[in-house]
PDB file of C-alpha atoms and ligand atoms in Angstrom:
ATOM      1  CA  MET A  57      38.365  10.233  -7.421  1.00 65.00           C
ATOM      2  CA  GLN A  58      38.566   9.172  -3.601  1.00 69.00           C
ATOM      3  CA  ASN A  59      41.613   7.028  -2.237  1.00 66.00           C
ATOM      4  CA  LEU A  60      39.463   4.858  -0.223  1.00 65.00           C
ATOM      5  CA  ARG A  61      40.896   5.761   2.892  1.00 63.00           C
ATOM      6  CA  GLN A  62      39.789   9.775   2.709  1.00 59.00           C
ATOM      7  CA  ILE A  63      36.322   8.474   2.100  1.00 58.00           C
ATOM      8  CA  PRO A  64      34.844  10.814   4.533  1.00 53.00           C
ATOM      9  CA  SER A  65      32.397   8.846   7.114  1.00 45.00           C
ATOM     10  CA  LEU A  66      34.910   7.437   8.658  1.00 45.00           C
ATOM     11  CA  MET A  67      35.972  10.296  10.418  1.00 48.00           C
ATOM     12  CA  GLY A  68      32.846  10.823  12.561  1.00 54.00           C
ATOM     13  CA  LYS A  69      32.329  11.468  15.810  1.00 58.00           C
ATOM     14  CA  PRO A  70      29.780   9.149  18.268  1.00 61.00           C
ATOM     15  CA  GLN A  71      26.814  12.641  19.330  1.00 66.00           C
ATOM     16  CA  PRO A  72      24.422  12.082  21.636  1.00 67.00           C
ATOM     17  CA  HIS A  73      21.236  10.921  20.002  1.00 72.00           C
ATOM     18  CA  LEU A  74      17.787  12.468  21.733  1.00 70.00           C
ATOM     19  CA  ALA A  75      14.801  10.823  21.947  1.00 68.00           C
ATOM     20  CA  GLY A  76      12.336  11.450  19.952  1.00 72.00           C
ATOM     21  CA  GLU A  77      13.824  13.185  17.373  1.00 80.00           C
ATOM     22  CA  PRO A  78      13.346  11.826  13.315  1.00 87.00           C
ATOM     23  CA  ILE A  79      16.698  10.267  12.071  1.00 90.00           C
ATOM     24  CA  LEU A  80      17.657  12.573  10.055  1.00 94.00           C
ATOM     25  CA  ALA A  81      15.550  16.108  10.070  1.00 94.00           C
ATOM     26  CA  LEU A  82      16.543  18.951   7.155  1.00 96.00           C
ATOM     27  CA  ARG A  83      15.116  23.095   7.456  1.00 96.00           C
ATOM     28  CA  ASP A  84      15.387  24.617   4.885  1.00 97.00           C
ATOM     29  CA  VAL A  85      18.553  22.998   2.754  1.00 97.00           C
ATOM     30  CA  SER A  86      20.735  24.817   0.842  1.00 97.00           C
ATOM     31  CA  ALA A  87      24.364  24.211  -0.828  1.00 97.00           C
ATOM     32  CA  ARG A  88      25.676  26.419  -3.577  1.00 96.00           C
ATOM     33  CA  TYR A  89      29.187  26.160  -5.824  1.00 96.00           C
ATOM     34  CA  ASN A  90      31.247  28.895  -6.573  1.00 94.00           C
ATOM     35  CA  GLY A  91      28.232  31.524  -5.955  1.00 91.00           C
ATOM     36  CA  ARG A  92      25.473  28.917  -7.897  1.00 95.00           C
ATOM     37  CA  PHE A  93      22.476  26.860  -5.880  1.00 96.00           C
ATOM     38  CA  ALA A  94      22.854  23.294  -6.580  1.00 97.00           C
ATOM     39  CA  LEU A  95      20.174  22.465  -3.878  1.00 98.00           C
ATOM     40  CA  GLN A  96      17.473  25.232  -2.764  1.00 97.00           C
ATOM     41  CA  ASP A  97      15.132  24.799   0.235  1.00 97.00           C
ATOM     42  CA  ILE A  98      15.226  21.614   1.172  1.00 98.00           C
ATOM     43  CA  SER A  99      13.154  20.277   3.931  1.00 98.00           C
ATOM     44  CA  PHE A 100      12.044  17.230   5.142  1.00 97.00           C
ATOM     45  CA  ASP A 101      12.321  13.955   8.021  1.00 97.00           C
ATOM     46  CA  LEU A 102      13.569  10.900   7.895  1.00 96.00           C
ATOM     47  CA  ILE A 103      11.390   7.856  10.505  1.00 93.00           C
ATOM     48  CA  ALA A 104      14.103   5.702  11.617  1.00 93.00           C
ATOM     49  CA  GLY A 105      14.112   2.482   8.979  1.00 95.00           C
ATOM     50  CA  GLU A 106      13.257   3.782   6.249  1.00 97.00           C
ATOM     51  CA  GLN A 107      14.160   2.939   2.744  1.00 97.00           C
ATOM     52  CA  VAL A 108      14.372   6.473   0.471  1.00 98.00           C
ATOM     53  CA  ALA A 109      14.671   6.086  -3.317  1.00 98.00           C
ATOM     54  CA  VAL A 110      15.838  10.060  -4.329  1.00 98.00           C
ATOM     55  CA  VAL A 111      15.450  10.388  -8.118  1.00 96.00           C
ATOM     56  CA  GLY A 112      15.903  13.233 -10.362  1.00 95.00           C
ATOM     57  CA  PRO A 113      17.431  14.249 -13.649  1.00 93.00           C
ATOM     58  CA  ASN A 114      21.332  14.630 -13.897  1.00 92.00           C
ATOM     59  CA  GLY A 115      22.769  17.577 -12.095  1.00 94.00           C
ATOM     60  CA  ALA A 116      19.196  17.859  -9.714  1.00 96.00           C
ATOM     61  CA  GLY A 117      21.670  17.743  -6.519  1.00 97.00           C
ATOM     62  CA  LYS A 118      20.930  14.240  -5.605  1.00 97.00           C
ATOM     63  CA  SER A 119      24.607  13.694  -4.854  1.00 96.00           C
ATOM     64  CA  THR A 120      24.803  17.346  -3.361  1.00 97.00           C
ATOM     65  CA  LEU A 121      22.070  16.351  -0.403  1.00 97.00           C
ATOM     66  CA  PHE A 122      23.975  13.107   0.318  1.00 95.00           C
ATOM     67  CA  LYS A 123      27.823  14.944   0.659  1.00 93.00           C
ATOM     68  CA  VAL A 124      25.076  17.527   2.783  1.00 93.00           C
ATOM     69  CA  ILE A 125      23.716  15.578   4.658  1.00 93.00           C
ATOM     70  CA  ALA A 126      26.914  13.400   5.460  1.00 89.00           C
ATOM     71  CA  GLY A 127      28.764  16.306   6.247  1.00 87.00           C
ATOM     72  CA  VAL A 128      31.353  16.459   3.745  1.00 86.00           C
ATOM     73  CA  LEU A 129      30.326  19.449   1.884  1.00 91.00           C
ATOM     74  CA  PRO A 130      29.059  22.344   4.121  1.00 91.00           C
ATOM     75  CA  SER A 131      25.669  23.708   3.474  1.00 93.00           C
ATOM     76  CA  SER A 132      25.396  27.581   2.856  1.00 94.00           C
ATOM     77  CA  GLY A 133      21.752  27.705   4.219  1.00 93.00           C
ATOM     78  CA  GLY A 134      19.785  26.109   5.840  1.00 94.00           C
ATOM     79  CA  GLU A 135      20.378  23.488   9.204  1.00 93.00           C
ATOM     80  CA  VAL A 136      21.042  19.115   8.791  1.00 92.00           C
ATOM     81  CA  THR A 137      19.982  17.248  12.563  1.00 89.00           C
ATOM     82  CA  VAL A 138      20.572  13.986  12.947  1.00 87.00           C
ATOM     83  CA  ALA A 139      18.109  11.987  15.542  1.00 82.00           C
ATOM     84  CA  GLY A 140      18.410  15.676  16.912  1.00 77.00           C
ATOM     85  CA  SER A 141      21.779  16.714  16.929  1.00 78.00           C
ATOM     86  CA  GLY A 142      23.945  18.285  14.529  1.00 74.00           C
ATOM     87  CA  PRO A 143      25.546  19.800  12.233  1.00 63.00           C
ATOM     88  CA  GLY A 144      28.837  18.059  12.042  1.00 63.00           C
ATOM     89  CA  LYS A 145      30.232  14.524  11.142  1.00 64.00           C
ATOM     90  CA  HIS A 146      27.671  12.048  12.481  1.00 73.00           C
ATOM     91  CA  ILE A 147      29.716   8.119  12.954  1.00 76.00           C
ATOM     92  CA  CYS A 148      26.093   6.716  12.610  1.00 85.00           C
ATOM     93  CA  ILE A 149      25.607   8.214   9.006  1.00 88.00           C
ATOM     94  CA  ALA A 150      27.213   5.817   6.363  1.00 90.00           C
ATOM     95  CA  TYR A 151      28.035   8.180   3.343  1.00 89.00           C
ATOM     96  CA  VAL A 152      28.581   4.952  -0.132  1.00 89.00           C
ATOM     97  CA  PRO A 153      29.781   7.985  -3.011  1.00 87.00           C
ATOM     98  CA  GLN A 154      29.113   7.148  -7.228  1.00 88.00           C
ATOM     99  CA  ARG A 155      30.917   3.881  -7.725  1.00 84.00           C
ATOM    100  CA  SER A 156      33.043   6.191 -10.333  1.00 82.00           C
ATOM    101  CA  GLN A 157      34.554   8.365  -8.031  1.00 83.00           C
ATOM    102  CA  VAL A 158      36.492   5.937  -6.240  1.00 84.00           C
ATOM    103  CA  ASP A 159      39.485   5.066  -6.944  1.00 84.00           C
ATOM    104  CA  TRP A 160      39.648   1.045  -6.921  1.00 83.00           C
ATOM    105  CA  THR A 161      42.740   0.161  -7.761  1.00 85.00           C
ATOM    106  CA  PHE A 162      43.994   1.533  -4.575  1.00 84.00           C
ATOM    107  CA  PRO A 163      45.659  -2.013  -3.128  1.00 86.00           C
ATOM    108  CA  VAL A 164      43.464  -3.128   0.002  1.00 91.00           C
ATOM    109  CA  ASP A 165      42.303  -5.929   0.303  1.00 94.00           C
ATOM    110  CA  VAL A 166      37.988  -6.208   1.032  1.00 96.00           C
ATOM    111  CA  ALA A 167      38.772  -7.214   4.949  1.00 95.00           C
ATOM    112  CA  ASP A 168      40.505  -4.060   5.381  1.00 92.00           C
ATOM    113  CA  VAL A 169      37.986  -1.684   3.543  1.00 93.00           C
ATOM    114  CA  VAL A 170      35.766  -3.219   6.520  1.00 94.00           C
ATOM    115  CA  MET A 171      37.813  -2.439   9.285  1.00 92.00           C
ATOM    116  CA  MET A 172      38.010   1.589   7.502  1.00 89.00           C
ATOM    117  CA  GLY A 173      34.245   1.192   8.975  1.00 88.00           C
ATOM    118  CA  ARG A 174      35.857   0.404  12.329  1.00 88.00           C
ATOM    119  CA  ILE A 175      38.667   3.433  12.194  1.00 83.00           C
ATOM    120  CA  GLY A 176      36.219   5.982  13.777  1.00 78.00           C
ATOM    121  CA  ARG A 177      34.775   3.785  16.591  1.00 78.00           C
ATOM    122  CA  LEU A 178      38.773   2.623  17.302  1.00 78.00           C
ATOM    123  CA  GLY A 179      40.519   6.550  17.305  1.00 71.00           C
ATOM    124  CA  LEU A 180      42.934   6.055  14.388  1.00 64.00           C
ATOM    125  CA  PHE A 181      45.413   5.480  15.820  1.00 68.00           C
ATOM    126  CA  ARG A 182      44.884   2.136  18.004  1.00 76.00           C
ATOM    127  CA  ARG A 183      45.045  -1.249  16.349  1.00 82.00           C
ATOM    128  CA  PRO A 184      41.670  -3.482  15.821  1.00 83.00           C
ATOM    129  CA  LYS A 185      41.017  -5.819  18.737  1.00 84.00           C
ATOM    130  CA  ARG A 186      38.816  -9.278  18.508  1.00 87.00           C
ATOM    131  CA  LEU A 187      35.906  -7.509  19.158  1.00 89.00           C
ATOM    132  CA  ASP A 188      36.635  -5.417  16.049  1.00 89.00           C
ATOM    133  CA  TRP A 189      37.001  -8.030  13.151  1.00 93.00           C
ATOM    134  CA  ASP A 190      33.973  -9.719  14.297  1.00 93.00           C
ATOM    135  CA  TYR A 191      32.784  -6.791  13.391  1.00 92.00           C
ATOM    136  CA  VAL A 192      33.952  -6.884  10.160  1.00 95.00           C
ATOM    137  CA  HIS A 193      33.649 -10.794   9.842  1.00 95.00           C
ATOM    138  CA  GLN A 194      30.381 -10.500  10.768  1.00 94.00           C
ATOM    139  CA  SER A 195      29.230  -7.139   8.450  1.00 94.00           C
ATOM    140  CA  LEU A 196      30.626  -9.450   4.976  1.00 95.00           C
ATOM    141  CA  ALA A 197      28.474 -12.810   6.854  1.00 94.00           C
ATOM    142  CA  VAL A 198      25.128 -10.506   6.102  1.00 91.00           C
ATOM    143  CA  VAL A 199      25.676  -8.980   3.102  1.00 92.00           C
ATOM    144  CA  GLY A 200      27.313 -12.613   1.604  1.00 94.00           C
ATOM    145  CA  MET A 201      31.197 -11.619   0.652  1.00 95.00           C
ATOM    146  CA  SER A 202      33.022 -13.654   3.901  1.00 96.00           C
ATOM    147  CA  GLU A 203      34.593 -16.020   1.397  1.00 97.00           C
ATOM    148  CA  PHE A 204      35.707 -12.300  -0.640  1.00 97.00           C
ATOM    149  CA  ALA A 205      37.668 -11.279   3.028  1.00 96.00           C
ATOM    150  CA  GLU A 206      41.109 -11.396   1.247  1.00 96.00           C
ATOM    151  CA  ARG A 207      40.371 -10.179  -2.358  1.00 96.00           C
ATOM    152  CA  GLN A 208      42.286  -7.294  -3.313  1.00 95.00           C
ATOM    153  CA  ILE A 209      38.478  -5.029  -3.587  1.00 93.00           C
ATOM    154  CA  GLY A 210      39.551  -3.523  -6.941  1.00 92.00           C
ATOM    155  CA  GLU A 211      39.366  -7.229  -8.458  1.00 94.00           C
ATOM    156  CA  LEU A 212      35.729  -7.634  -7.341  1.00 94.00           C
ATOM    157  CA  SER A 213      32.585  -7.183  -9.432  1.00 92.00           C
ATOM    158  CA  GLY A 214      30.245  -4.113  -9.542  1.00 90.00           C
ATOM    159  CA  GLY A 215      27.820  -5.435  -7.564  1.00 91.00           C
ATOM    160  CA  GLN A 216      30.152  -7.122  -5.728  1.00 93.00           C
ATOM    161  CA  GLN A 217      32.299  -4.148  -4.404  1.00 93.00           C
ATOM    162  CA  GLN A 218      29.113  -1.932  -3.122  1.00 92.00           C
ATOM    163  CA  ARG A 219      28.222  -5.338  -0.886  1.00 93.00           C
ATOM    164  CA  VAL A 220      31.507  -4.701   0.545  1.00 94.00           C
ATOM    165  CA  PHE A 221      30.526  -0.380   0.716  1.00 92.00           C
ATOM    166  CA  ILE A 222      27.806  -1.956   2.885  1.00 92.00           C
ATOM    167  CA  ALA A 223      29.931  -4.552   4.695  1.00 93.00           C
ATOM    168  CA  ARG A 224      32.167  -1.385   5.734  1.00 92.00           C
ATOM    169  CA  ALA A 225      28.393   0.809   6.499  1.00 90.00           C
ATOM    170  CA  LEU A 226      27.378  -2.140   8.863  1.00 91.00           C
ATOM    171  CA  ALA A 227      30.797  -2.911  10.488  1.00 91.00           C
ATOM    172  CA  GLN A 228      30.254   1.603  11.463  1.00 89.00           C
ATOM    173  CA  GLU A 229      27.112   0.306  12.950  1.00 87.00           C
ATOM    174  CA  ALA A 230      25.348   3.362  11.027  1.00 89.00           C
ATOM    175  CA  GLU A 231      21.804   4.064  11.657  1.00 91.00           C
ATOM    176  CA  LEU A 232      21.531   6.000   8.275  1.00 94.00           C
ATOM    177  CA  MET A 233      23.198   4.599   4.820  1.00 94.00           C
ATOM    178  CA  LEU A 234      23.322   7.015   2.002  1.00 95.00           C
ATOM    179  CA  MET A 235      24.032   5.508  -1.790  1.00 95.00           C
ATOM    180  CA  ASP A 236      24.803   6.844  -4.413  1.00 95.00           C
ATOM    181  CA  GLU A 237      24.006   5.481  -7.318  1.00 94.00           C
ATOM    182  CA  PRO A 238      24.225   1.959  -6.101  1.00 92.00           C
ATOM    183  CA  LEU A 239      22.565  -0.206  -8.718  1.00 92.00           C
ATOM    184  CA  THR A 240      23.793   2.077 -12.009  1.00 89.00           C
ATOM    185  CA  GLY A 241      25.876   0.413 -13.653  1.00 87.00           C
ATOM    186  CA  LEU A 242      24.458  -3.281 -12.181  1.00 89.00           C
ATOM    187  CA  ASP A 243      23.287  -6.512 -13.736  1.00 90.00           C
ATOM    188  CA  VAL A 244      19.656  -7.530 -12.662  1.00 91.00           C
ATOM    189  CA  ARG A 245      21.241 -10.406 -10.932  1.00 91.00           C
ATOM    190  CA  SER A 246      24.034  -7.642  -8.580  1.00 91.00           C
ATOM    191  CA  GLN A 247      20.815  -5.493  -8.096  1.00 92.00           C
ATOM    192  CA  GLU A 248      18.792  -9.116  -7.163  1.00 92.00           C
ATOM    193  CA  ASP A 249      22.240  -9.119  -4.783  1.00 90.00           C
ATOM    194  CA  ILE A 250      21.397  -5.773  -3.479  1.00 91.00           C
ATOM    195  CA  PHE A 251      18.030  -6.301  -2.449  1.00 94.00           C
ATOM    196  CA  ALA A 252      18.476  -8.716  -0.688  1.00 92.00           C
ATOM    197  CA  VAL A 253      21.162  -7.016   1.786  1.00 91.00           C
ATOM    198  CA  LEU A 254      18.784  -4.265   1.724  1.00 94.00           C
ATOM    199  CA  ASP A 255      15.765  -6.333   3.171  1.00 94.00           C
ATOM    200  CA  GLU A 256      18.176  -7.388   5.617  1.00 91.00           C
ATOM    201  CA  LEU A 257      18.844  -3.401   6.126  1.00 92.00           C
ATOM    202  CA  ARG A 258      14.780  -2.811   7.161  1.00 94.00           C
ATOM    203  CA  ALA A 259      14.698  -5.831   9.766  1.00 93.00           C
ATOM    204  CA  ARG A 260      18.067  -4.159  11.627  1.00 90.00           C
ATOM    205  CA  GLY A 261      16.271  -1.160  11.151  1.00 93.00           C
ATOM    206  CA  VAL A 262      18.659   0.736   9.925  1.00 94.00           C
ATOM    207  CA  THR A 263      17.533   4.079   7.526  1.00 96.00           C
ATOM    208  CA  VAL A 264      18.332   4.035   4.038  1.00 97.00           C
ATOM    209  CA  MET A 265      18.683   6.846   1.373  1.00 97.00           C
ATOM    210  CA  ILE A 266      19.626   5.819  -1.967  1.00 97.00           C
ATOM    211  CA  ALA A 267      20.053   7.879  -5.105  1.00 97.00           C
ATOM    212  CA  THR A 268      19.201   6.097  -8.351  1.00 95.00           C
ATOM    213  CA  HIS A 269      17.817   6.564 -11.796  1.00 92.00           C
ATOM    214  CA  ASP A 270      15.414   4.006 -11.824  1.00 92.00           C
ATOM    215  CA  LEU A 271      11.822   5.467 -11.606  1.00 93.00           C
ATOM    216  CA  ASN A 272      10.418   2.138 -11.375  1.00 92.00           C
ATOM    217  CA  LEU A 273      12.726   0.696  -8.970  1.00 93.00           C
ATOM    218  CA  ALA A 274      12.266   3.380  -7.061  1.00 95.00           C
ATOM    219  CA  ALA A 275       8.087   2.791  -6.945  1.00 94.00           C
ATOM    220  CA  GLU A 276       8.230  -0.716  -6.666  1.00 93.00           C
ATOM    221  CA  ARG A 277      11.040  -1.612  -3.780  1.00 95.00           C
ATOM    222  CA  PHE A 278      11.732   1.495  -1.511  1.00 97.00           C
ATOM    223  CA  ASP A 279       9.022   3.235   1.398  1.00 97.00           C
ATOM    224  CA  ARG A 280       8.603   6.896   0.370  1.00 98.00           C
ATOM    225  CA  VAL A 281       9.757   8.424  -2.854  1.00 97.00           C
ATOM    226  CA  MET A 282      11.402  11.381  -3.424  1.00 98.00           C
ATOM    227  CA  LEU A 283      11.592  14.046  -6.066  1.00 97.00           C
ATOM    228  CA  LEU A 284      14.550  16.458  -6.287  1.00 97.00           C
ATOM    229  CA  ASN A 285      15.527  18.749  -8.704  1.00 95.00           C
ATOM    230  CA  GLY A 286      17.997  21.619  -7.633  1.00 96.00           C
ATOM    231  CA  ARG A 287      13.935  21.744  -5.442  1.00 96.00           C
ATOM    232  CA  LEU A 288      12.129  19.197  -3.658  1.00 97.00           C
ATOM    233  CA  LEU A 289       9.389  18.552  -5.595  1.00 96.00           C
ATOM    234  CA  GLY A 290       7.820  15.714  -3.488  1.00 96.00           C
ATOM    235  CA  PHE A 291       8.537  13.545  -1.132  1.00 98.00           C
ATOM    236  CA  GLY A 292       5.998  10.825  -0.029  1.00 97.00           C
ATOM    237  CA  ARG A 293       4.568   7.140  -1.839  1.00 96.00           C
ATOM    238  CA  SER A 294       5.144   6.663  -5.538  1.00 94.00           C
ATOM    239  CA  GLU A 295       1.454   7.144  -6.732  1.00 93.00           C
ATOM    240  CA  THR A 296       1.394  10.522  -4.818  1.00 94.00           C
ATOM    241  CA  VAL A 297       4.957  11.702  -6.125  1.00 95.00           C
ATOM    242  CA  PHE A 298       4.645  10.483  -9.642  1.00 92.00           C
ATOM    243  CA  THR A 299       2.281  11.996 -11.453  1.00 90.00           C
ATOM    244  CA  SER A 300       2.852  13.176 -14.913  1.00 86.00           C
ATOM    245  CA  GLU A 301       2.655  17.094 -14.077  1.00 88.00           C
ATOM    246  CA  ARG A 302       5.888  16.613 -11.577  1.00 91.00           C
ATOM    247  CA  LEU A 303       7.656  14.368 -13.264  1.00 89.00           C
ATOM    248  CA  LEU A 304       6.780  16.787 -16.881  1.00 87.00           C
ATOM    249  CA  SER A 305       8.273  19.744 -13.892  1.00 88.00           C
ATOM    250  CA  ALA A 306      11.734  17.216 -13.382  1.00 89.00           C
ATOM    251  CA  TYR A 307      12.569  15.566 -16.618  1.00 87.00           C
ATOM    252  CA  GLY A 308      10.728  17.787 -18.426  1.00 82.00           C
ATOM    253  CA  GLY A 309      10.336  16.239 -22.822  1.00 69.00           C
ATOM    254  CA  HIS A 310      13.252  12.886 -21.460  1.00 70.00           C
ATOM    255  CA  ILE A 311      10.089  11.381 -19.605  1.00 73.00           C
ATOM    256  CA  ARG A 312       6.855   9.467 -20.719  1.00 71.00           C
ATOM    257  CA  MET A 313       4.490   6.932 -18.971  1.00 70.00           C
ATOM    258  CA  LEU A 314       3.362   4.064 -20.786  1.00 69.00           C
ATOM    259  CA  ASP A 315       0.525   2.791 -19.805  1.00 68.00           C
ATOM    260  CA  THR A 316       1.014  -1.263 -19.521  1.00 66.00           C
ATOM    261  CA  GLY A 317      -2.605  -2.080 -18.750  1.00 67.00           C
ATOM    262  CA  ASP A 318      -1.444  -3.757 -15.387  1.00 66.00           C
ATOM    263  CA  GLY A 319       0.359  -0.633 -14.284  1.00 68.00           C
ATOM    264  CA  THR A 320       2.163   2.455 -15.857  1.00 69.00           C
ATOM    265  CA  LEU A 321       6.050   2.157 -16.509  1.00 71.00           C
ATOM    266  CA  ILE A 322       8.049   5.293 -16.327  1.00 72.00           C
ATOM    267  CA  VAL A 323      10.659   6.018 -18.946  1.00 74.00           C
ATOM    268  CA  ASN A 324      13.624   8.274 -18.873  1.00 73.00           C
ATOM    269  CA  ASP A 325      16.147   8.359 -21.245  1.00 69.00           C
ATOM    270  CA  THR A 326      18.836  10.737 -18.966  1.00 63.00           C
ATOM    271  CA  CYS A 327      20.771   8.160 -16.981  1.00 62.00           C
ATOM    272  CA  CYS A 328      23.026   8.028 -15.114  1.00 54.00           C
ATOM    273  CA  ASP A 329      27.305   8.169 -14.456  1.00 47.00           C
ATOM    274  CA  PRO A 330      28.310  10.762 -17.108  1.00 45.00           C
TER     275      PRO A 330
HETATM  276  P1  LIG B 115      23.656  14.421  -9.455  1.00 77.78           P
HETATM  277  O1  LIG B 115      24.201  13.978  -8.422  1.00 77.78           O
HETATM  278  O2  LIG B 115      21.838  15.265  -9.282  1.00 77.78           O
HETATM  279  O3  LIG B 115      23.891  14.381 -10.664  1.00 77.78           O
HETATM  280  P2  LIG B 115      25.368  16.500  -8.677  1.00 77.78           P
HETATM  281  O4  LIG B 115      24.602  17.008  -7.132  1.00 77.78           O
HETATM  282  O5  LIG B 115      26.273  16.047  -8.631  1.00 77.78           O
HETATM  283  O6  LIG B 115      23.530  16.165  -9.150  1.00 77.78           O
HETATM  284  O7  LIG B 115      25.372  18.402  -9.110  1.00 77.78           O
HETATM  285  C1  LIG B 115      24.044  19.305  -8.496  1.00 77.78           C
HETATM  286  C2  LIG B 115      24.559  20.598  -9.380  1.00 77.78           C
HETATM  287  O8  LIG B 115      25.307  20.642  -8.987  1.00 77.78           O
HETATM  288  C3  LIG B 115      25.001  20.104 -11.114  1.00 77.78           C
HETATM  289  O9  LIG B 115      24.113  21.533 -11.583  1.00 77.78           O
HETATM  290  C4  LIG B 115      26.553  19.765 -10.433  1.00 77.78           C
HETATM  291  O10 LIG B 115      26.821  20.963 -12.014  1.00 77.78           O
HETATM  292  C5  LIG B 115      26.951  20.902  -9.734  1.00 77.78           C
HETATM  293  N1  LIG B 115      27.758  20.697  -8.971  1.00 77.78           N
HETATM  294  C6  LIG B 115      28.227  19.201  -8.700  1.00 77.78           C
HETATM  295  N2  LIG B 115      29.620  18.827  -7.640  1.00 77.78           N
HETATM  296  C7  LIG B 115      30.329  20.621  -8.586  1.00 77.78           C
HETATM  297  C8  LIG B 115      31.350  21.090  -7.928  1.00 77.78           C
HETATM  298  N3  LIG B 115      32.335  20.139  -7.565  1.00 77.78           N
HETATM  299  N4  LIG B 115      31.653  22.085  -8.623  1.00 77.78           N
HETATM  300  C9  LIG B 115      31.411  22.654  -9.158  1.00 77.78           C
HETATM  301  N5  LIG B 115      29.686  22.481  -9.003  1.00 77.78           N
HETATM  302  C10 LIG B 115      28.757  21.213  -8.795  1.00 77.78           C
HETATM  303 MG1  LIG B 116      25.154  11.845  -9.393  1.00 77.78          MG
END
């Protein structure tokens, strides 16, 4: 469980951005827990402004990948660069952990959660200025949560909490957002709210990586999909990545592909928050 104040991206520092470098590049990145590999030899580049869905069965390393990129977890090999700079905690990256990993009983109101996104820009002990509150209120407006500014975060629905975290990332002026299963456990209406916010992020040129268990949403709504199972099994357009061969290799017998007449529906029975 993470206390809301401990969510790591706010510790970041501004780092130089080198012209012509991809917003994010990984080269042969590996990560281990107690000597066992959770990720091996991961290499890819992101294009600034694109929206990528990361899929793979439970234990595939999706959360580990985000933690390594965010600088929360050290890699055990390889290199991560952000706009040509690295490694380190980058303030231009916002990491939104899975909802189940956050202690929502922490007593803090919505505006304060969003203000936490400003801390890296402010320095820990400087008081927020008018400009910082402007960022907070504008960010809440972008995600449609202005009227909830004074509510306790724990009183909100899952979808609303997710939107507050996106506002926090906006207030941080994040250019790359890593969201760990933001759609898991949301009803269709709340998922649509998140997608509306993603459209707004697209208009603002923010690069987004989302971990999800929903392969169909991944295929329909994202520019590229990344199929992970310890190793990178594919990264590109869903038509080329979600082939039955690759999906079988990632999910084994836990997946079926149904021909619906006007397309293929992918059904997997691995889900979500353990
Ligand atoms: P995903 O998010 O795709 O479900 P994770 O990144 O959480 O996958 O986990 C990848 C692998 O690393 C799994 O085998 C998991 O058991 C292991 N793992 C994750 N976190 C820890 C941890 N804190 N300590 C030990 N092993 C871990
Ligand atoms: Mg995970």
